[in-house]
Amino acid sequence: MSVDVQPSHIDQIKQANIGLVYRLIDQYGPISRIALSKKAQLAPASITKITRELIDAHLVKEAEFHEPGFRGRPAIGLKVDSEGWQFLCIRINKASIVVGLRDLSSNLLVEEELPFSVLQNQSFLDCIVDEIDNFFFRHQSALERLTAISIIINAIVDPINGIIHSSPYYDIQDIPIGAFLHQRTGLPIFLQHGITAWTIAESLCGTGKNYQNLIQLVIDDNVGAGIITAGQMLHAGNHSVVEIGHTQIEPDGELCYCGNRGCLETVISIKNILQKARSLATQHPYSLVNTMTIDNVPLTIDLLCQAAIEGDPLVTDIIHDAGEQIGRIMAIMVNIFNPGRILIGSPLNNVKHILYPAIQQQISQRSLPGYSQQVDIVATQFDNTDTFPAAALIKQSLYSGELLIALMQG
């Protein structure tokens, strides 16, 4: 009986297999073809064909290596060949832009953070292109084969179609940044929400590696979450994000920019934690926060954390209370997603000895014991200030085979 297989299905299988082989070489290389066949669960003939194509495209190369316990001649294995392959990473922040050039192994070659503002007589896209052109002009000597551009921004985005729908920091609407930059450069363009990209980075290379079910919580100026379930990023392909920052926890609380009152973000964002410390300090004359005020020292989150480390009761209570507020929300998420690990990305990681137990206690009290007992809470490996989360989008596209196919086709 003949089976009618659509060409698109064959292409998808080929792409997935090439991505799988490349990922295993990247993770375990130098690795022999025999070991690669076993790990990939692909026939030796398929491994030979795929690796030959990757070698011919200069994406993989052969290398000698010594197998443990073997005293003979070195074996010939395969490892990733990232020499000469480069991609551009862009991070768009409030009033600044970070531009970085990395090789295909995500190693940073050069990176700059620059002021970024959109003038009334200049469009958002024109400003982005100007920054890219100026970056290339300054670093011509470092440029080789540019393969892709990766962009992250904390905004409502459509990653599939490369559209920034709206931003809390810029007066923009439905900006087709992917199509625009592709037309200008001819390169593949990858766009993603900043928190989603950060969670992908942690799952590929950070403290979330090897976890199929994972929650990452971000507590900074904004409060948000990224979720990986069954090995897949939730909402990675559309403009939705896991919205916990605008969950109401204080019905009579502060008015939020989203239009509701008492959102989690209005209580535990870094800005609001600092505001709460300043407000309550007048009732606690011996608090270190008062000392800073008297000395006209601007209160920062680093100084607040230092006060907590030194045992300041007011600051300790504020951070503990924030942990309880977070823990109540996380308990619900633990019951829904049953994560093996919860990652915390926040300046408050400096006082995790106060924050984490408060979160854990709420999770233990409010979620299913079988779920809460198996989850641990750890800090993210990477911070959210450079272009590495943007680099993770390139790594992900290589592992899926999507970008590999494009590079192999020239």
XYZ file of C-alpha atoms in Angstrom:
410
model
C 0.000 0.000 0.000
C 1.432 3.371 -0.980
C 1.168 6.266 1.424
C 0.455 9.715 0.021
C 2.768 12.040 1.942
C 2.470 15.748 1.284
C 5.771 17.470 0.400
C 5.200 19.978 3.183
C 5.144 17.114 5.674
C 8.419 15.793 4.283
C 9.944 19.263 4.551
C 8.745 19.578 8.147
C 10.250 16.209 9.048
C 13.537 17.142 7.360
C 13.628 20.478 9.172
C 12.887 18.853 12.542
C 15.559 16.175 12.028
C 18.223 18.677 10.958
C 17.385 20.854 13.970
C 17.557 17.851 16.305
C 20.950 16.727 14.965
C 22.347 20.263 15.167
C 21.086 20.658 18.752
C 22.710 17.397 19.849
C 26.011 18.356 18.202
C 25.835 21.759 19.879
C 25.103 20.235 23.292
C 27.379 17.192 23.202
C 30.023 17.910 20.571
C 32.532 16.712 19.697
C 30.293 13.670 19.330
C 30.746 10.605 17.130
C 28.233 9.789 14.415
C 27.403 6.524 16.178
C 26.630 8.299 19.472
C 24.699 10.931 17.540
C 22.586 8.248 15.872
C 21.711 6.746 19.259
C 20.820 10.071 20.884
C 18.789 11.248 17.888
C 17.192 7.809 17.391
C 17.802 8.175 13.662
C 19.295 5.594 11.311
C 23.070 5.883 10.682
C 22.368 6.580 7.000
C 20.146 9.531 7.944
C 22.812 10.863 10.309
C 25.441 10.594 7.561
C 23.241 12.500 5.091
C 22.257 15.263 7.536
C 25.770 15.789 8.899
C 27.215 15.910 5.367
C 24.775 18.683 4.489
C 25.655 20.593 7.661
C 29.391 20.176 6.986
C 28.994 21.333 3.373
C 27.157 24.437 4.638
C 30.024 25.097 7.121
C 27.620 24.865 10.066
C 29.279 21.757 11.523
C 32.852 20.516 11.311
C 34.826 17.404 12.196
C 37.136 17.412 15.196
C 39.351 14.887 16.944
C 38.486 13.941 20.505
C 39.600 11.338 23.041
C 36.938 8.908 24.208
C 37.048 8.147 27.963
C 39.090 5.033 28.735
C 40.334 4.648 25.146
C 44.103 4.949 24.615
C 44.269 4.600 20.844
C 44.161 7.267 18.168
C 41.707 10.107 18.793
C 38.205 9.531 17.446
C 36.649 11.801 14.855
C 33.586 13.612 16.063
C 31.398 16.530 15.087
C 31.046 19.960 16.634
C 29.333 23.193 15.706
C 31.238 25.493 13.357
C 30.238 29.024 14.327
C 33.246 30.798 12.859
C 32.202 33.664 10.606
C 28.473 33.230 11.237
C 26.993 36.222 13.043
C 23.625 37.667 13.974
C 22.421 40.974 15.350
C 20.520 41.190 18.635
C 18.406 44.225 19.492
C 16.775 44.999 22.807
C 14.377 47.971 22.872
C 13.974 49.422 26.353
C 12.326 52.531 27.697
C 14.485 55.426 26.402
C 17.364 53.131 25.403
C 18.320 50.461 22.901
C 20.891 47.681 23.288
C 22.505 46.385 20.091
C 24.786 43.361 20.144
C 26.685 41.305 17.578
C 27.068 37.615 18.424
C 28.347 34.505 16.682
C 26.226 31.431 16.033
C 27.210 29.975 19.402
C 25.767 33.118 21.069
C 29.227 34.384 22.071
C 29.185 38.173 22.356
C 31.479 40.008 19.940
C 30.444 43.601 20.613
C 27.514 45.268 22.388
C 26.383 48.851 22.987
C 23.600 50.470 24.977
C 22.500 53.782 23.522
C 19.858 56.416 24.250
C 16.786 55.867 22.111
C 13.958 58.281 21.475
C 11.548 58.705 18.606
C 11.403 62.273 17.330
C 8.145 63.689 16.056
C 9.496 64.047 12.527
C 11.019 60.594 12.467
C 9.222 57.258 12.499
C 9.939 54.451 14.946
C 11.182 52.194 12.146
C 13.477 54.880 10.753
C 15.012 55.321 14.200
C 15.666 51.572 14.474
C 17.295 51.484 11.030
C 19.465 54.501 11.881
C 20.714 52.764 15.029
C 21.515 49.583 13.072
C 23.305 51.485 10.305
C 25.339 53.482 12.821
C 26.230 50.323 14.739
C 27.469 48.642 11.545
C 29.448 51.757 10.603
C 31.211 51.833 13.989
C 32.011 48.105 13.955
C 32.752 47.353 10.292
C 35.942 45.508 11.222
C 33.993 42.961 13.337
C 31.371 42.121 10.696
C 31.448 38.846 8.743
C 28.467 36.768 7.538
C 25.333 38.269 9.069
C 22.598 35.636 9.191
C 19.609 37.089 11.077
C 18.301 39.876 13.284
C 16.616 39.179 16.618
C 14.528 41.817 18.430
C 12.965 41.792 21.891
C 10.732 44.426 23.464
C 8.353 44.490 26.418
C 5.293 45.280 24.337
C 2.302 43.575 22.765
C 3.819 41.777 19.789
C 2.879 39.315 17.078
C 6.005 37.135 16.759
C 4.742 35.154 13.759
C 4.083 38.202 11.586
C 6.767 40.413 13.135
C 4.420 43.171 14.311
C 4.684 45.390 17.388
C 1.049 46.165 18.174
C 1.601 48.642 21.002
C 4.155 49.676 23.607
C 3.854 51.226 27.077
C 6.904 53.392 26.298
C 6.418 54.522 22.694
C 3.464 55.989 20.836
C 3.298 53.272 18.177
C 0.585 51.053 16.768
C 0.824 47.948 14.547
C 4.427 48.516 13.443
C 5.463 45.817 10.862
C 9.066 45.768 12.022
C 9.727 42.229 10.757
C 8.649 42.883 7.153
C 10.322 46.304 7.122
C 13.728 45.071 8.291
C 13.551 41.969 6.089
C 12.921 44.178 3.077
C 15.848 46.410 4.026
C 18.322 43.624 4.844
C 17.076 40.421 3.213
C 17.671 38.636 6.515
C 15.299 36.515 8.643
C 13.849 38.672 11.431
C 12.828 37.231 14.810
C 10.634 39.252 17.182
C 9.489 38.337 20.676
C 8.238 39.776 23.961
C 11.126 40.356 26.374
C 9.879 38.084 29.161
C 9.091 35.267 26.735
C 12.580 35.517 25.220
C 14.153 35.535 28.689
C 12.255 32.378 29.652
C 13.386 30.697 26.415
C 16.992 31.643 27.257
C 16.713 30.137 30.732
C 15.161 26.936 29.394
C 17.879 26.472 26.757
C 20.995 27.465 28.684
C 20.106 28.646 32.181
C 18.642 27.358 35.428
C 15.557 26.087 33.600
C 17.543 23.732 31.370
C 16.181 20.171 31.123
C 12.856 21.122 32.737
C 9.811 20.276 30.634
C 7.459 22.245 32.912
C 8.701 25.581 34.101
C 7.419 28.934 35.359
C 9.540 32.071 35.298
C 8.360 35.026 37.355
C 9.710 38.499 36.637
C 9.501 41.162 39.350
C 10.940 44.469 38.215
C 9.395 47.716 36.993
C 6.841 45.388 35.437
C 5.570 42.071 36.800
C 5.044 39.179 34.421
C 5.613 35.489 33.813
C 6.765 33.041 31.195
C 5.575 29.429 31.188
C 6.965 26.327 29.514
C 4.663 23.337 29.559
C 5.511 19.940 28.056
C 8.682 21.494 26.664
C 6.853 24.198 24.729
C 6.691 27.920 25.425
C 3.137 28.968 26.201
C 1.940 31.756 23.877
C 5.307 31.919 22.088
C 3.608 32.261 18.718
C 1.024 34.981 19.347
C 0.625 38.349 21.024
C -0.694 36.884 24.277
C 1.575 36.713 27.311
C 0.983 35.126 30.696
C -0.586 38.118 32.399
C -0.229 37.970 36.164
C 0.851 41.541 36.835
C -2.672 42.790 36.221
C -4.418 40.318 38.482
C -6.379 42.281 41.083
C -5.258 41.607 44.657
C -6.423 44.839 46.353
C -9.906 45.895 45.149
C -9.550 49.340 46.744
C -5.899 49.699 45.805
C -3.986 52.049 43.571
C -5.275 52.817 40.065
C -3.182 50.911 37.526
C -2.272 52.131 34.038
C -4.304 49.207 32.670
C -7.459 50.867 34.031
C -8.120 48.518 36.972
C -7.368 49.023 40.641
C -5.091 47.086 42.950
C -3.250 45.006 40.349
C -0.365 42.846 41.574
C 2.010 45.156 39.710
C 0.792 48.179 41.705
C 1.825 46.358 44.889
C 5.032 44.424 44.192
C 6.753 46.151 41.265
C 10.132 47.565 42.278
C 8.834 51.132 41.933
C 5.927 50.415 44.283
C 8.046 48.539 46.824
C 10.354 51.568 47.053
C 7.364 53.869 47.347
C 5.931 51.745 50.155
C 9.254 51.808 52.017
C 9.421 55.610 51.835
C 5.813 55.944 52.990
C 6.121 53.592 55.979
C 9.545 54.817 57.068
C 7.988 57.797 58.868
C 6.335 55.320 61.251
C 9.618 53.481 61.910
C 12.154 56.042 63.160
C 14.954 53.482 63.561
C 14.680 52.102 60.030
C 17.729 52.483 57.789
C 15.383 53.976 55.202
C 15.086 57.071 57.423
C 18.857 57.349 57.629
C 19.052 57.426 53.845
C 16.365 60.116 53.724
C 18.173 62.287 56.271
C 21.440 61.936 54.339
C 19.627 62.747 51.049
C 20.678 59.399 49.598
C 18.294 58.322 46.808
C 16.559 55.097 47.794
C 17.324 52.342 45.288
C 16.380 48.681 45.281
C 20.033 47.745 45.938
C 20.105 49.901 49.052
C 16.756 48.509 50.176
C 18.026 44.955 49.786
C 21.167 45.856 51.731
C 18.974 47.184 54.562
C 17.103 43.866 54.604
C 20.385 41.922 54.688
C 21.402 44.018 57.708
C 18.154 43.015 59.403
C 16.060 46.178 59.079
C 12.616 45.064 60.405
C 10.584 47.422 58.196
C 12.284 46.387 54.973
C 12.204 42.714 55.939
C 8.445 42.936 56.488
C 7.902 44.697 53.145
C 9.819 42.027 51.222
C 8.165 39.201 53.152
C 4.743 40.698 52.392
C 5.638 40.952 48.697
C 6.624 37.265 48.768
C 3.263 36.311 50.272
C 1.379 38.309 47.641
C 3.362 36.580 44.896
C 2.970 33.172 46.538
C -0.836 33.370 46.495
C -0.816 33.887 42.726
C 1.911 31.291 42.157
C -0.055 28.668 44.123
C -2.824 28.881 41.536
C -0.302 28.608 38.691
C 1.367 25.605 40.338
C -2.005 23.819 40.475
C -2.606 24.536 36.788
C 0.834 23.890 35.279
C 2.550 21.573 37.804
C 6.046 22.985 37.215
C 9.213 21.220 38.255
C 10.898 24.548 38.902
C 10.005 28.200 39.433
C 12.562 30.774 38.317
C 12.653 34.265 39.790
C 14.096 37.074 37.688
C 14.305 40.156 39.878
C 16.601 42.531 41.770
C 14.916 41.010 44.839
C 17.002 37.885 44.304
C 19.544 39.692 46.495
C 17.191 38.999 49.428
C 16.001 35.562 48.358
C 16.514 34.302 51.922
C 13.456 36.424 52.817
C 11.503 36.358 49.550
C 11.653 32.673 48.583
C 10.455 31.147 51.897
C 7.478 33.530 51.884
C 6.558 32.425 48.346
C 7.142 28.754 49.155
C 4.987 28.909 52.278
C 2.001 30.245 50.335
C 2.448 27.652 47.605
C 2.591 24.866 50.205
C -0.533 26.125 51.965
C -2.623 26.841 48.877
C -1.757 24.283 46.188
C -2.032 20.526 45.838
C 0.606 18.851 48.065
C 1.692 16.511 45.287
C 2.478 19.537 43.127
C 3.879 21.957 45.707
C 6.283 19.444 47.265
C 8.131 18.763 44.029
C 8.677 22.365 42.921
C 11.785 24.315 43.859
C 12.398 28.061 43.558
C 15.692 29.332 42.121
C 17.087 32.552 40.683
C 17.451 32.996 36.943
C 20.974 32.523 35.617
C 20.811 35.510 33.290
C 19.714 39.049 33.961
C 17.446 41.020 31.675
C 19.690 43.911 30.698
C 21.775 42.666 27.769
C 20.984 40.978 24.444
C 21.355 37.353 25.518
C 17.560 36.720 25.673
C 17.399 37.976 22.071
C 20.199 35.536 21.202
C 18.080 32.705 22.603
C 15.561 33.269 19.790
C 18.319 32.510 17.273
C 19.370 29.430 19.217
C 15.757 28.254 19.305
C 15.372 28.757 15.536
C 18.539 26.728 14.942
C 17.311 23.907 17.166
C 13.949 23.856 15.386
C 15.747 23.714 12.021
C 13.985 26.838 10.738
C 17.075 29.040 10.490
C 19.342 26.121 9.535
C 17.288 25.437 6.418
C 17.475 29.118 5.451
C 21.268 29.178 5.933
C 21.768 25.932 4.031
C 19.769 27.254 1.112
C 21.895 30.378 1.030
